[in-house]
Each structure stands twice: as C-alpha cells, then as structure tokens.
Coordinates of C-alpha atoms and ligand atoms in Angstrom, one line a residue:
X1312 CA 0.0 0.0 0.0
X1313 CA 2.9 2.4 0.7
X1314 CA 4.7 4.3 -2.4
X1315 CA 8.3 3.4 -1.3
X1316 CA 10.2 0.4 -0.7
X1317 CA 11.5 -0.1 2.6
X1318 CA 15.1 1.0 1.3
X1319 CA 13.8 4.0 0.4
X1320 CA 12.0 5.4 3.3
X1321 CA 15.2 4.6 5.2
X1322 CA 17.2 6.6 2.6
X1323 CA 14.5 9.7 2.6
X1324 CA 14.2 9.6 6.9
X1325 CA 18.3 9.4 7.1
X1326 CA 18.4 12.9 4.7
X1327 CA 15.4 14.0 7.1
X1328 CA 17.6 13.3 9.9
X1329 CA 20.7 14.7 8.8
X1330 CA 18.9 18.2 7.5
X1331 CA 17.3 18.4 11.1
X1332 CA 20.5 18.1 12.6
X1333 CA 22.4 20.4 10.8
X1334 CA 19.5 23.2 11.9
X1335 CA 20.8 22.1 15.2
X1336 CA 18.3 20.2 17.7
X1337 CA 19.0 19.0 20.9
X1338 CA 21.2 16.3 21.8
X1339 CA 18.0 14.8 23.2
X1340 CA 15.9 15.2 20.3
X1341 CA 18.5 14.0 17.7
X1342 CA 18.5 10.6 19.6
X1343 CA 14.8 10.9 19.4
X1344 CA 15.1 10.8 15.3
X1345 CA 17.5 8.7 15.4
X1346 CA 15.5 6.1 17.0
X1347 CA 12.3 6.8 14.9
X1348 CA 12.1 4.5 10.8
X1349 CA 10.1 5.7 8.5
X1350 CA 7.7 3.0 7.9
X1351 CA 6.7 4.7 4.2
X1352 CA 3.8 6.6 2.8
X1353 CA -0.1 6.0 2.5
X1354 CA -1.0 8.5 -0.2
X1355 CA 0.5 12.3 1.7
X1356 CA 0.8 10.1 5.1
X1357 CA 4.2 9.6 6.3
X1358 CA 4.3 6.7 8.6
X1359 CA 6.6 6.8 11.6
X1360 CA 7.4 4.1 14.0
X1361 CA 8.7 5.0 17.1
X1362 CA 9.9 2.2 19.6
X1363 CA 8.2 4.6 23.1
X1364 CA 5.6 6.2 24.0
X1365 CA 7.5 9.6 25.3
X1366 CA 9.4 9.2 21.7
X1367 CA 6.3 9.5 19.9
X1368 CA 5.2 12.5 22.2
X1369 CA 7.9 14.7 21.7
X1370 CA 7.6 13.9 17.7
X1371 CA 4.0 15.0 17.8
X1372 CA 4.9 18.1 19.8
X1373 CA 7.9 19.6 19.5
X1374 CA 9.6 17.9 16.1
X1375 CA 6.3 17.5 14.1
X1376 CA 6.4 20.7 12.2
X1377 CA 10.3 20.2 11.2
X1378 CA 9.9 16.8 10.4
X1379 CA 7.4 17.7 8.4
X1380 CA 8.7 20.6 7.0
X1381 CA 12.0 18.4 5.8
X1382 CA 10.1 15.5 4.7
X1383 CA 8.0 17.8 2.4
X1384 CA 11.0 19.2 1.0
X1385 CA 12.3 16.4 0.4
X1386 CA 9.2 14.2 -1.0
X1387 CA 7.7 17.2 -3.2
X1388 CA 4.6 17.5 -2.0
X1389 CA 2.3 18.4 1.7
X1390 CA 2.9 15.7 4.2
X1391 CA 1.1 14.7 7.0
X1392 CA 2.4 12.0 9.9
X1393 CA 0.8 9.2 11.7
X1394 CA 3.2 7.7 14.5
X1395 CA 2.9 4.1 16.1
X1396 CA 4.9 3.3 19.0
X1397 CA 6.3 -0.3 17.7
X1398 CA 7.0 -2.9 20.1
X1399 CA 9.3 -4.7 17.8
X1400 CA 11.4 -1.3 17.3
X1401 CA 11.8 -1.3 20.9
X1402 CA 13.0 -4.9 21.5
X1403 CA 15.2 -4.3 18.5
X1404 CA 16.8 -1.2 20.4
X1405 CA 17.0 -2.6 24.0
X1406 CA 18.7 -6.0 22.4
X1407 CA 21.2 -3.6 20.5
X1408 CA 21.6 -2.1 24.0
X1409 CA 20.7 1.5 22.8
X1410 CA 19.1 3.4 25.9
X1411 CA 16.4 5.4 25.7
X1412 CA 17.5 8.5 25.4
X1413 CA 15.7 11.2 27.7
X1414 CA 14.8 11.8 31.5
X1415 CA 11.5 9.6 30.8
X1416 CA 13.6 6.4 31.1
X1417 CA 10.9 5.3 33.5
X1418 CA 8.6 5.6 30.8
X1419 CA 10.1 3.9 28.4
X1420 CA 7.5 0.8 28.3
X1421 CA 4.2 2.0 28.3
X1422 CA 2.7 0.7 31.3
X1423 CA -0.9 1.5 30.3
X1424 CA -2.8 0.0 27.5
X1425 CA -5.6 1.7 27.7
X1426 CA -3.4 4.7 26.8
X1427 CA -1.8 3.0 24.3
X1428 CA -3.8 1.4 21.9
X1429 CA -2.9 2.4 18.6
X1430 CA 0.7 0.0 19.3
X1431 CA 1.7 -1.7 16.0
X1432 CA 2.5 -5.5 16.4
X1433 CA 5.6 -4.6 13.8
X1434 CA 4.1 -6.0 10.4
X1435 CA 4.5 -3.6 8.1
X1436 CA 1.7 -1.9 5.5
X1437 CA 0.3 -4.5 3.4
X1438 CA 1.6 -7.3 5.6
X1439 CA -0.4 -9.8 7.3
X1440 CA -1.3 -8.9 11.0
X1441 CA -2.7 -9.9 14.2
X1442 CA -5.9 -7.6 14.9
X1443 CA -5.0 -8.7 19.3
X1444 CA -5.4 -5.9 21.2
X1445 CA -4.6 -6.3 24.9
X1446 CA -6.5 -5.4 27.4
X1447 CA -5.1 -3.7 30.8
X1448 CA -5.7 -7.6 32.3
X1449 CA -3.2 -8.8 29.5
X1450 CA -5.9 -11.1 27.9
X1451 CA -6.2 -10.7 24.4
X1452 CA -8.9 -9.3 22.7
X1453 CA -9.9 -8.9 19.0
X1454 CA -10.4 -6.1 17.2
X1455 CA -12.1 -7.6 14.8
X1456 CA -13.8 -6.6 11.2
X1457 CA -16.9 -7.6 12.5
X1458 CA -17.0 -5.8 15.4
X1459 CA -15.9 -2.9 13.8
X1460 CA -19.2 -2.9 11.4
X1461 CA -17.8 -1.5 8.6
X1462 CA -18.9 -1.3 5.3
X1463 CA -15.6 -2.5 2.9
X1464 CA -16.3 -0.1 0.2
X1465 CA -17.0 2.8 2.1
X1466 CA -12.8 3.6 2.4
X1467 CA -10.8 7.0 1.6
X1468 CA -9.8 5.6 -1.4
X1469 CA -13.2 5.4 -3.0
X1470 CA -14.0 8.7 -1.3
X1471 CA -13.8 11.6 -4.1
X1472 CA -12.7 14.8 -2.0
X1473 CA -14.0 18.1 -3.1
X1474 CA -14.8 21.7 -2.5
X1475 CA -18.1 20.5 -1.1
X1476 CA -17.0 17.8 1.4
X1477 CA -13.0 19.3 1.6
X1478 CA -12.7 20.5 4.8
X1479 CA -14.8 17.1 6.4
X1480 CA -12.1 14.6 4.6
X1481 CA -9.2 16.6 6.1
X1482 CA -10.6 16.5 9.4
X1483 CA -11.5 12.9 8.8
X1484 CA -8.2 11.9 7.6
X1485 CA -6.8 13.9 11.0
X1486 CA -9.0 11.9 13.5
X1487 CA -7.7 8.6 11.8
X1488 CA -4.6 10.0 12.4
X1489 CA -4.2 11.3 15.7
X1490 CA -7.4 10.1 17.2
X1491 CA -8.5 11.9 20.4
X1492 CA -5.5 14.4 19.3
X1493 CA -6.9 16.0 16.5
X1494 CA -10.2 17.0 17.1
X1495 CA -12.7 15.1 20.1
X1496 CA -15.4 14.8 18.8
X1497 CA -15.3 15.1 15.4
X1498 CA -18.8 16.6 14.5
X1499 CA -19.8 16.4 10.7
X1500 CA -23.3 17.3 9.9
X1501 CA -25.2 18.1 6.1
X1502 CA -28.1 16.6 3.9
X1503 CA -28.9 13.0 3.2
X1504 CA -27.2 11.0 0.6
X1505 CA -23.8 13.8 0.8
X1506 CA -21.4 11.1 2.2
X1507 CA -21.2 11.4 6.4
X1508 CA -22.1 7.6 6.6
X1509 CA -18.9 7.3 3.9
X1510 CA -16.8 9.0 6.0
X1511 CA -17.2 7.8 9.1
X1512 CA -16.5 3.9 7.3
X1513 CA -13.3 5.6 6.0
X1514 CA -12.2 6.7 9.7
X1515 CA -12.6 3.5 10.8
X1516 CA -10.6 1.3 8.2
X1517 CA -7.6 3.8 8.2
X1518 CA -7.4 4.0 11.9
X1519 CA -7.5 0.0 11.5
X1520 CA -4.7 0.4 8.5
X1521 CA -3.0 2.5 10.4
X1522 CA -3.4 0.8 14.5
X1523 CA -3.5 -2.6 14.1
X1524 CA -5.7 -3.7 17.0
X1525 CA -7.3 -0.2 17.7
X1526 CA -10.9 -0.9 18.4
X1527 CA -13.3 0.8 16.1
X1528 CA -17.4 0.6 16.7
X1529 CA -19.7 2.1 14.1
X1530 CA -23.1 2.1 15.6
X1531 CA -26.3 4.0 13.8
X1532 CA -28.0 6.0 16.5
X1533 CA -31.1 4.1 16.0
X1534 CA -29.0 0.4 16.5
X1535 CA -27.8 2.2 19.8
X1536 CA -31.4 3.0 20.6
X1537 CA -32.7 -0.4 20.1
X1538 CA -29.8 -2.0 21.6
X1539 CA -30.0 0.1 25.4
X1540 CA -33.6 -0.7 25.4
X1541 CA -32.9 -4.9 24.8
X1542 CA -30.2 -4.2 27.2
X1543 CA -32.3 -2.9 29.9
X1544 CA -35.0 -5.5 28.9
X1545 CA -32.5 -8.7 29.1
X1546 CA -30.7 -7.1 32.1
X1547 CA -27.4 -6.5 30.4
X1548 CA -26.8 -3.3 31.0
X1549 CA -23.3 -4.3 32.0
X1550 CA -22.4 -6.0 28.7
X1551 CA -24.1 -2.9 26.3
X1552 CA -22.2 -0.5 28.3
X1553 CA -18.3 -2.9 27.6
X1554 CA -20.0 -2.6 24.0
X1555 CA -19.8 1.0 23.3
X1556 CA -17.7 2.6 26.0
X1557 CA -14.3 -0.2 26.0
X1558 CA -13.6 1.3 22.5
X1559 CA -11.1 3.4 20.3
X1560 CA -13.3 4.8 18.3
X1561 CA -16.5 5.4 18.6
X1562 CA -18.4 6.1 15.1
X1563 CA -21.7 7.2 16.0
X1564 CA -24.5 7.9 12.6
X1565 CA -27.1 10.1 12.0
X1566 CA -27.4 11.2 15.7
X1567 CA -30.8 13.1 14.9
X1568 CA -32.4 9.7 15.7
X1569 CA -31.7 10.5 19.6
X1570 CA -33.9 13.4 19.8
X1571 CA -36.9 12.7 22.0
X1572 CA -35.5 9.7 23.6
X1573 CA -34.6 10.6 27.0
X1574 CA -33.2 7.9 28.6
X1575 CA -31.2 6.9 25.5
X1576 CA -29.7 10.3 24.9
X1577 CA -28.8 10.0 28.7
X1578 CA -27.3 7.0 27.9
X1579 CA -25.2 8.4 25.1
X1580 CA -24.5 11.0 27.4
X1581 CA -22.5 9.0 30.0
X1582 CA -20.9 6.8 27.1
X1583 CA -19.6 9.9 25.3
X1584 CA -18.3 11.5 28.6
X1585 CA -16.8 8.0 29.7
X1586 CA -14.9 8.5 26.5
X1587 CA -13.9 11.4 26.0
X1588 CA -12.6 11.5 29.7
X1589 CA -10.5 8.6 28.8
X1590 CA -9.3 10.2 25.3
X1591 CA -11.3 8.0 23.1
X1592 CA -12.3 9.6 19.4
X1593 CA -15.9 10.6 19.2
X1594 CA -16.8 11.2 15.7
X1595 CA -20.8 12.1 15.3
X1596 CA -22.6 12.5 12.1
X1597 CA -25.9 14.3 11.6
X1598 CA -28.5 15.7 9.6
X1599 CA -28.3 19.3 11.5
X1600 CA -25.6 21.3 13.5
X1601 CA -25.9 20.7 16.6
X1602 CA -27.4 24.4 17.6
X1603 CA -30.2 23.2 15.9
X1604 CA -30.8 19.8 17.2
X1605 CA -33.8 19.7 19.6
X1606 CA -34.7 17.2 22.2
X1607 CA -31.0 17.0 23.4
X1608 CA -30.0 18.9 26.7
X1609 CA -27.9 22.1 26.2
X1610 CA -24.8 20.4 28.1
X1611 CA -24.8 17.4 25.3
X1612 CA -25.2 20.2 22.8
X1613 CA -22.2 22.0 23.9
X1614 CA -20.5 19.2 23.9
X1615 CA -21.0 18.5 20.3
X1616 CA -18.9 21.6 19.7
X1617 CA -16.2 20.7 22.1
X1618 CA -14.2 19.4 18.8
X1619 CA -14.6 20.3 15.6
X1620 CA -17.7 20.7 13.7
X1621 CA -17.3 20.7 9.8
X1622 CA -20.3 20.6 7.1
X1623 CA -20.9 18.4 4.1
X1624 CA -22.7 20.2 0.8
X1625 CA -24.1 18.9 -2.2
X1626 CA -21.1 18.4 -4.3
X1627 CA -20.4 20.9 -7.4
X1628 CA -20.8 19.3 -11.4
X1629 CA -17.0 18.7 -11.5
X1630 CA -17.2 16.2 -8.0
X1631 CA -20.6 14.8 -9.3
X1632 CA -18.7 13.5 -12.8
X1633 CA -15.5 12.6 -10.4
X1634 CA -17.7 10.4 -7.8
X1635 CA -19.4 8.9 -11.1
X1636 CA -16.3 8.1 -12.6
X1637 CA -14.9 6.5 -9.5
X1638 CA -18.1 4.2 -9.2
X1639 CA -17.8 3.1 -12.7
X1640 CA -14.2 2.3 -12.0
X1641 CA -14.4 0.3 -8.9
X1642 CA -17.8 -1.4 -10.5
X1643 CA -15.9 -2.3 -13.6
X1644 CA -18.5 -0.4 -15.6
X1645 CA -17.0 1.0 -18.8
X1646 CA -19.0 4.3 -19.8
X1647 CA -17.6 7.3 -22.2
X1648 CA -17.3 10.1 -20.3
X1649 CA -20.8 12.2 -22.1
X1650 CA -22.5 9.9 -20.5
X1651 CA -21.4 10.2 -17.1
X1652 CA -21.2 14.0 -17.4
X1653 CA -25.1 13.6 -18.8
X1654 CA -25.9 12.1 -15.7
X1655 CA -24.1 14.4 -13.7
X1656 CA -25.7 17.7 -15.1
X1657 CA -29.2 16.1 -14.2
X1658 CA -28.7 14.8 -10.8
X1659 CA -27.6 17.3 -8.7
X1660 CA -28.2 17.3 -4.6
X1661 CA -27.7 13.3 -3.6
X1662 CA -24.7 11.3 -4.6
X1663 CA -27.2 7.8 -3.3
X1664 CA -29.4 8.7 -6.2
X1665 CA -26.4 9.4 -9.0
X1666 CA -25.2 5.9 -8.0
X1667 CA -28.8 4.6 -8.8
X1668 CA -28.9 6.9 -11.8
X1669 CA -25.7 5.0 -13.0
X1670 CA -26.7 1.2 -11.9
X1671 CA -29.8 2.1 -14.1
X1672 CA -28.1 3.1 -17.5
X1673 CA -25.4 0.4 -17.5
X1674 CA -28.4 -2.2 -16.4
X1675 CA -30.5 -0.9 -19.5
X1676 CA -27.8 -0.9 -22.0
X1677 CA -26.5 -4.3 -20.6
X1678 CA -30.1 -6.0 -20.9
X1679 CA -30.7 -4.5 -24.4
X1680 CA -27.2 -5.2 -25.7
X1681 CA -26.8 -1.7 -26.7
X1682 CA -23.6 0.5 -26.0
X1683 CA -24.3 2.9 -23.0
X1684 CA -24.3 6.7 -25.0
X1685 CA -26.0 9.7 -24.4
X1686 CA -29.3 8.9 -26.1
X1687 CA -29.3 5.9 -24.2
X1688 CA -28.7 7.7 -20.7
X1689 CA -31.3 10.2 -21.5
X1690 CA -33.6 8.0 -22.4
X1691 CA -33.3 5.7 -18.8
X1692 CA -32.9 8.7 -16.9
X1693 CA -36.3 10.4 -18.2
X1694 CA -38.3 7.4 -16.2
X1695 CA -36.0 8.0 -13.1
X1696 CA -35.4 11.4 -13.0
X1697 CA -38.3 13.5 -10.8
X1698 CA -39.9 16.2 -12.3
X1699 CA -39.5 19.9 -10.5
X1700 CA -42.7 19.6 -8.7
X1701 CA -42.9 16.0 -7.5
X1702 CA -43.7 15.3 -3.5
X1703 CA -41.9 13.7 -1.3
X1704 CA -42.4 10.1 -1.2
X1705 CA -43.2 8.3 1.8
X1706 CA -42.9 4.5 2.7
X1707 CA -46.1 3.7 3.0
X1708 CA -46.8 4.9 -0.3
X1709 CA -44.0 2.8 -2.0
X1710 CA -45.1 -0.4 0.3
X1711 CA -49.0 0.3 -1.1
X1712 CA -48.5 0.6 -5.0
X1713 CA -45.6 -2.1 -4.8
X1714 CA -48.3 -4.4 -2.5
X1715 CA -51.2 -3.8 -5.2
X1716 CA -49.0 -4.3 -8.3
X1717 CA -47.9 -8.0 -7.1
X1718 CA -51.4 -8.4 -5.9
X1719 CA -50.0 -9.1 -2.1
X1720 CA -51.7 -7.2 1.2
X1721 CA -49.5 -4.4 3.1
X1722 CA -48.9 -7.2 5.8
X1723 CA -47.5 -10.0 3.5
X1724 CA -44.6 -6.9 2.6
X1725 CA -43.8 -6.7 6.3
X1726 CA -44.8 -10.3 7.5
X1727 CA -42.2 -13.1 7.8
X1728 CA -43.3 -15.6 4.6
X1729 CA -40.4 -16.6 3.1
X1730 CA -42.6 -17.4 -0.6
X1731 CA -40.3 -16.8 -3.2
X1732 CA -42.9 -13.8 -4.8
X1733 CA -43.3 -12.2 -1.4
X1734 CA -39.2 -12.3 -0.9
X1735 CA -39.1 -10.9 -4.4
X1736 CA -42.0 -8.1 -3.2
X1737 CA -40.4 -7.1 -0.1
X1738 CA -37.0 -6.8 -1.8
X1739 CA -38.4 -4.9 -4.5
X1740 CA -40.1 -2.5 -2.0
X1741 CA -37.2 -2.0 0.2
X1742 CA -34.7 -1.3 -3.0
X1743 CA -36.9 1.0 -3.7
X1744 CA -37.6 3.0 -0.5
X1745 CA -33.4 3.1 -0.2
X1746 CA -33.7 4.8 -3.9
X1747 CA -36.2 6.9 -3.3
X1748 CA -36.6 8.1 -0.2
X1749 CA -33.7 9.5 2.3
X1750 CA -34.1 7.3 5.0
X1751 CA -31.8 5.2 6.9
X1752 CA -31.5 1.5 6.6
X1753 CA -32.5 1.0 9.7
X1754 CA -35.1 3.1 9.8
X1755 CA -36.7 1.3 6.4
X1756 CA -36.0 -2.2 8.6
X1757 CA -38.4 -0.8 11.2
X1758 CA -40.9 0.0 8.8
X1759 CA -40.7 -3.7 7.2
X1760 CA -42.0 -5.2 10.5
X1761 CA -39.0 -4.4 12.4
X1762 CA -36.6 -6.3 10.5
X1763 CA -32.4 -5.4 10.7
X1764 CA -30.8 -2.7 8.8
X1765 CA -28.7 -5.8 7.3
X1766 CA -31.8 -7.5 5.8
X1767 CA -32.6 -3.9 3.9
X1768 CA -28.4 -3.7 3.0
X1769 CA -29.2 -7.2 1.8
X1770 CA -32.1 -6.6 -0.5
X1771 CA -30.6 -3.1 -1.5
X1772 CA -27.6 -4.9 -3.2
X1773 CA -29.2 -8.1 -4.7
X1774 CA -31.4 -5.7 -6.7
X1775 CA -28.6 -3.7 -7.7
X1776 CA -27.0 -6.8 -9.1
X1777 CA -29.5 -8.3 -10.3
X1778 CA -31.2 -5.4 -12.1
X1779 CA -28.2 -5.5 -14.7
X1780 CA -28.7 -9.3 -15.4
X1781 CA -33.1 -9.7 -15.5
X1782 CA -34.8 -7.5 -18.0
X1783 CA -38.3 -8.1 -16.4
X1784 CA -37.0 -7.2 -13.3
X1785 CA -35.2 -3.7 -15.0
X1786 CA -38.8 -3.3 -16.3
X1787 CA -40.6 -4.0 -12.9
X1788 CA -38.6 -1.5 -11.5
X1789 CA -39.2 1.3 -13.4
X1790 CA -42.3 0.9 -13.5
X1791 CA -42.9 1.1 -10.3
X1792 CA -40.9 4.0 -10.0
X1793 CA -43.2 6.2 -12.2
X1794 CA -46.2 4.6 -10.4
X1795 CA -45.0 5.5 -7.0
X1796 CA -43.8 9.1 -8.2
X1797 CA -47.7 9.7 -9.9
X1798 CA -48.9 8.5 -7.1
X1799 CA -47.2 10.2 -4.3
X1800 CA -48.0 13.9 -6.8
X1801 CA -51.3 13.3 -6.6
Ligands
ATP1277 N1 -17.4 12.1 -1.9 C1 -17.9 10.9 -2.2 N2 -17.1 10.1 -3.0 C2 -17.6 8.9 -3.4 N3 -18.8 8.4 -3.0 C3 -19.6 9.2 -2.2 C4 -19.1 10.5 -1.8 N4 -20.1 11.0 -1.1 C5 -21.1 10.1 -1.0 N5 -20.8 9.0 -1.7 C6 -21.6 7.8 -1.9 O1 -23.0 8.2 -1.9 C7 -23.8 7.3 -1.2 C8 -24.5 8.0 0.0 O2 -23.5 8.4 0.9 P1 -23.7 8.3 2.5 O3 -24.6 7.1 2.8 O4 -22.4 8.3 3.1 O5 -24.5 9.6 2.8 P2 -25.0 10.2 4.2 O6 -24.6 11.6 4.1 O7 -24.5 9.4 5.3 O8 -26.6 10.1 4.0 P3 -27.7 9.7 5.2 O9 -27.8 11.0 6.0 O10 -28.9 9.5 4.4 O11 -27.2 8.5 5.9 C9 -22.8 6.2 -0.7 O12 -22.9 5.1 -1.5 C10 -21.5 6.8 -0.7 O13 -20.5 5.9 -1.0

C-alpha cells in the first residue's frame, strides 16, 4: 500500500535526519530521530514508527512541524504523519543495547494499555497482522472486522474529496490519524445521501490500516437506541455498556435519531463522557448542527462543539462526474465520459441517487445489448429522473403501489413468509424505498415489521446486481418507480 520500498524510506528519513541536525536540535531530540524508521507513505501520510511512548510524544509536539517541513522538501509534496509506538522497534533497540534517550527512562515501556492502543504488532503496511489488542488484564482481545461494522467499500480511497466535502475529509483523515489528538469529537453534519455515513467507514478502516488492533465501533443512532432498550429489557446493561464505552473509536450515525429519547440520549450522554474523559475519538454524524438539534440537553449540545464541527454540501458538477467516474471504476462499468457527465448535469443534490442513476443506464444498456451513450442515458434517466414539482415520497406509499402491483396485502410486505414472490416483493419495495426516499436502513427495517438494517443492506444490493442481469425485473422496477412518483403527486 505504501509508495516506497522499505530501502527508500530509510534513505529519505536518514536525509530527514541529517537536515534536522544540521539546523541544530538538541542532543536529546536527535537521539529521538534517530531512534524513529520511516515506515513509508499512504497516499501524503508519512508513517513513523517509534519504539516509546514519550518518543512518539515529543515527535507529535515539539519535532512534528520540522519533520514535516524536511520530509515535504524532500518528497515534493504536503505531508502529513501518523506515529505508532512499535514494540518490535523497541526490543530491537534494547537487544542492541541502545538506551532510551531522555529523563522519561521510566517511561520507556508504556505501562498503560488503555493509553496505548494504537501500538503496531511490527508488520509492516500491506503485511499480514494480528488484529489482538490487549486489554489492561493482558488477555487478548480482538479487534475484529466484525466488530468494527464497517462497510468494505465505504474507504478514503473510494472517497472523491471536493470543494463540497474538503474541509470534512481533512478532518476525517486527522481523527484517523491522531485520534482523540486532532479534534474530540469530530462533529460532521449536512443533507442525506452527501457522504457522512462514507466517512465515518473511511475513519474506521484507516485507523484500523493505520493501528492494528485499535478498536473501532460504528453504531447508527437508532442500533444504539434499540440495543439500550434490549439491554435494559434482558438485564445486560453491564455488557451494552463494555459494547460501546471499552472502545477506540467510537463512530456514531445520524445522531438526529436520539432526539426525544430521554433515557437513550442519557445513555449516550455517559458513554460519550466515559470516552472522552479517557481520550477516546468521538466522531458524530448528523442531519443538523448541533445548535439546531432539539430534544437534546444544552450540556450534550455543547458538547458537540467541544471538537470540531465541519459541514458536508451537495457536491459541485466537476465532484458529481469525479464520484461517477470512481463508481464506474471500482464497479468495472465501462462508460464514455458524455455519459457520465449527462448524468451528472441532471442529478444534482444526492450522490445515493447518482449511483442509482448510473446502476440504471449500465443495467438498460447491458439488458438490451446496446452501448451505453447519451441517447441511451437520456432515455433511462427520463423514467427515473423526478420532475420539479414531484412530492416527497413516503414509505407507506412505496409499500401500497408495490403491494397492489404484485397483488400481495400491506402485511405480507412486512410479515415473515419466506414465498419466493413475497421475498421478491419485499426486496423490491425496500430497493426502492433506499432509492427513493432519504431514509436510513435502519429506519426502512423498522418500517418492514422491524426487521435489521442488514436485511434492507441485503435486498438493496441483490437488486442492484441483479437489475443489470433480469430484463423483467429492470422493467418492474421502473415501472414502479413512475407509479409511486404519480402517485405520491397526486
Ligand atoms: N465524496 C464521495 N465520493 C464517493 N462516494 C460518495 C461520496 N459522497 C457520498 N458518496 C456515496 O454516496 C452514497 C451515499 O452516501 P452516504 O450514505 O455516506 O450519505 P449520508 O450523508 O450518510 O446520508 P444519510 O444521512 O442519508 O445517511 C454512498 O454510497 C457513498 O459511497
């Protein structure tokens, strides 16, 4: 993953070294660099590896802005650093029978883990690793992917940065970086469908790339909900709390879903203050700033704003055919480039309906064998694309005209049959409330007779694949789609 071989970053951090000492820094903080390897580079990140935790202190302190300054000069472009404190460096340095330089000595093993947590196990980038993360009783616990919840695709590198979104992926990138250092909590608010959900994936598998073992938890506010209130009903209060508060990070979605819920937002309350006190990141996403979220307390409000608060806007034309372009990369999509600006010029405030806009015109011009150009797009985007003065749609209108079209009753959409017409139904209806509407997934579970946010993920994808491969289902689909929209004008 990193740009350099090993070789290299030891040739670039030993011309780093030497230009730092020739500016003259103290005999304590040249045995400080001297001790530190420059892992290599992710993207404008330099990766250090320090073998203490006081080493990496006085690097983020009082040598970060040389070292930075030097390693620009000598790289050629902006750099920023991430530092690990590496066991292996240290054993490597205490067998070679180099001291520690520096009054800390006492320090020099970091006696805390919970203060420590981002240590790396020694593998570099791109090799295999242990995801063990130990606890302050020694036992080992796992860090795993699934506890983590994240969403593969939702990484920096399929994240297209912007004018509209800039200043949240810089601040993103920082919390990754230096979590609870950079900015605690991390607040990003803005409209539906602009990428906060994205983002807050992309924190969690750096921090993960970058601290092997860190413990990541990405929780959608209404999960939390339902979880405190089966916690308090099965009497395991004690094991929800080890859920969210014996964490890293703490990746919390679409906190509007709080307001109004008074012991929950308590709840939250404690479990952000737990972490904060104990320098945990808190990053928050919502659909408002948090001036203007009601039903939460003024203290929890002012704590939102104890970090950093950044905003996400719709993106302008040139992000919109960037984000497009990206898709159709990473879904091995091949369009010319009218097309995806066509469908950039039309869809213009949510980047969740340009990625439906796209699925669409490669599934039309896969199922009728035709190549995907700009007649083509116009044509598939006149069925999808709403007209200036089209309503809102709602849920229960999208589960009515899909229950009447299939012939099936309102409960058979949300009841538990597992026929292969009311699967196909439900999945249908759900595909298209995702699409269509700017709720959450696990707010369009609940609706569905309180089923998981992972059975709606579920049904959302299989459509999307399958749409490309089943011309009646393509057809299905739009139809529908100009159904529900009459329907919901009316
Ligand atoms: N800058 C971006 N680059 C690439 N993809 C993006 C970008 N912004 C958003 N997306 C994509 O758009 C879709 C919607 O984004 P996301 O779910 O993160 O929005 P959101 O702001 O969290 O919306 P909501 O408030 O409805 O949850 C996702 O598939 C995401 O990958």
């Amino acid at each position: 993953m990193t740009s350099q071989s090993p070789a290299e970053s030891a040739e670039v951090w030993q011309r780093v070294v030497s230009q730092l000492e020739s500016q003259g820094v103290t005999a304590r903080d040249r045995a400080f660099l001297r001790l530190t390897q420059l892992v290599g580079l992710l993207d404008t990140t330099a990766l250090l590896a320090v073998p203490y935790q006081h080493t990496k202190e006085t690097l983020e302190t009082t040598l970060r802005q040389p070292i930075v300054d030097a390693l620009a000069g000598e790289l050629g472009h902006d750099v920023r650093l991430a530092i690990t404190v590496d066991e292996d460096l240290r054993r490597q340095v205490e067998d070679e029978g180099d001291p520690a330089p520096g009054p800390a000595v006492t320090e020099q093993v970091p006696s805390d883990p919970d203060r420590t947590p981002y240590r790396s196990n020694g593998a570099g980038p791109g090799e295999p690793r242990s995801d063990g993360h130990r606890t302050p009783s020694g036992a080992v616990q796992t860090a795993s992917a699934e506890d983590a919840r994240l969403n593969p695709k939702y990484t920096f590198d399929t994240f297209v940065s912007g004018s509209s979104n800039r200043f949240a992926h810089a601040a993103s990138l920082a919390v990754a970086e230096s979590p609870a250092r950079a900015y605690n909590p991390l607040f990003i608010y803005g409209e539906s469908g602009l990428g906060k959900t994205h983002l807050l994936h992309a924190i969690g598998h750096y921090a993960r790339s970058l601290y092997p073992g860190v413990r990541v938890r990405y929780v959608n506010s209404e999960e939390f909900t339902n979880d405190f209130i089966n916690s308090i009903r099965d009497d395991k209060a004690g094991a929800f709390q080890r859920r969210y508060r014996n964490v890293d990070f703490l990746l919390v979605d679409d906190i509007q879903f709080l307001q109004g819920k008074e012991q929950t937002v308590e709840e939250f309350f404690h479990t952000f203050n737990t972490l904060h006190n104990s320098e945990k990141q808190v990053v928050i996403t919502s659909d408002q700033p948090p001036k203007r979220l009601s039903g939460f307390a003024e203290r929890m409000r002012s704590r939102f704003e104890w970090g950093l608060l950044t905003d996400v806007q719709p993106p302008d034309l040139e992000t919109r055919i960037a984000i497009l372009k990206k898709k159709a990369a990473q879904e091995g999509m091949q369009l010319p480039d009218e097309v995806l600006e066509l469908i950039g010029s039309k869809i213009s405030t949510n980047i969740r309906e340009l990625e439906g806009a796209l699925i669409r015109v490669t599934a039309f011009a896969s199922l009728s064998s035709t190549p995907p150009d700009a007649a083509l797009a116009s044509h598939v985007l006149k069925d999808i694309i709403p007209n200036s003065e089209s309503a809102a749609i709602t849920v229960p209108t999208i589960m009515a005209e899909v229950a009447d079209y299939f012939q099936i009753s309102n409960d058979d959409l949300c009841g538990t049959s597992r026929s292969r017409t009311l699967v196909n139904a439900r999945q249908i209806a759900m595909y298209l409330c995702r699409e269509l509407t700017d709720l959450s997934l696990p707010k369009i579970g609940q609706e569905f007779g309180g089923r998981d946010h992972t059975t709606v993920m579920h049904a959302e994808r299989k459509i999307r694949q399958l749409i490309g491969e089943r011309r009646a289902l393509y057809d299905q689909i739009t139809e529908l789609t100009g159904i529900i929209r009459k329907a919901s004008a009316r």
